[in-house]
Amino acid sequence: SEIVRLIIEGPTALCPNGESGGDENVISPDGQNIGLGQVNVIHAWRVGGDLDALRDPATNIRVMHDIYADAVGSYSPWSCAP
């Protein structure tokens, strides 16, 4: 969706380059967020503990969708949400 693209690539009011700027391999400076949607490591259980799986774009977006669904249809878990 357009909202997911904005979260990932930007621009949004808070994040001109989105969560990752579209770089599937990006890891946040603190090492706690991985991939396109900067999925936090607390969600490792969603990928069977394999944090490297979050570098796969399809997997990262699937996990983003799961987080969105768990947040009752809210993009609030992402700081770059429009």
Tab-separated table of C-alpha atoms in Angstrom, residues 28-55:
chain	number	residue	atom	x	y	z
A	28	SER	CA	19.457	0.831	13.071
A	29	PRO	CA	22.514	2.309	14.833
A	30	ASP	CA	21.532	0.584	18.083
A	31	GLY	CA	21.124	-2.753	16.289
A	32	GLN	CA	17.531	-3.118	17.442
A	33	ASN	CA	15.658	-2.578	14.138
A	34	ILE	CA	16.182	-4.476	10.893
A	35	GLY	CA	15.252	-4.213	7.229
A	36	LEU	CA	12.820	-2.225	5.135
A	37	GLY	CA	10.293	-1.591	7.893
A	38	GLN	CA	12.897	-1.447	10.652
A	39	VAL	CA	11.220	-4.311	12.489
A	40	ASN	CA	12.350	-4.384	16.113
A	41	VAL	CA	14.228	-7.426	17.406
A	42	ILE	CA	11.456	-8.046	19.965
A	43	HIS	CA	9.583	-9.531	16.999
A	44	ALA	CA	12.248	-12.209	16.385
A	45	TRP	CA	9.695	-14.840	17.374
A	46	ARG	CA	7.727	-13.938	14.234
A	47	VAL	CA	10.608	-15.311	12.134
A	48	GLY	CA	11.515	-18.267	14.344
A	49	GLY	CA	14.342	-16.291	15.950
A	50	ASP	CA	16.163	-15.815	12.629
A	51	LEU	CA	16.778	-12.063	12.601
A	52	ASP	CA	18.562	-12.305	9.241
A	53	ALA	CA	15.191	-13.318	7.763
A	54	LEU	CA	14.057	-9.736	8.384
A	55	ARG	CA	16.450	-8.616	5.631
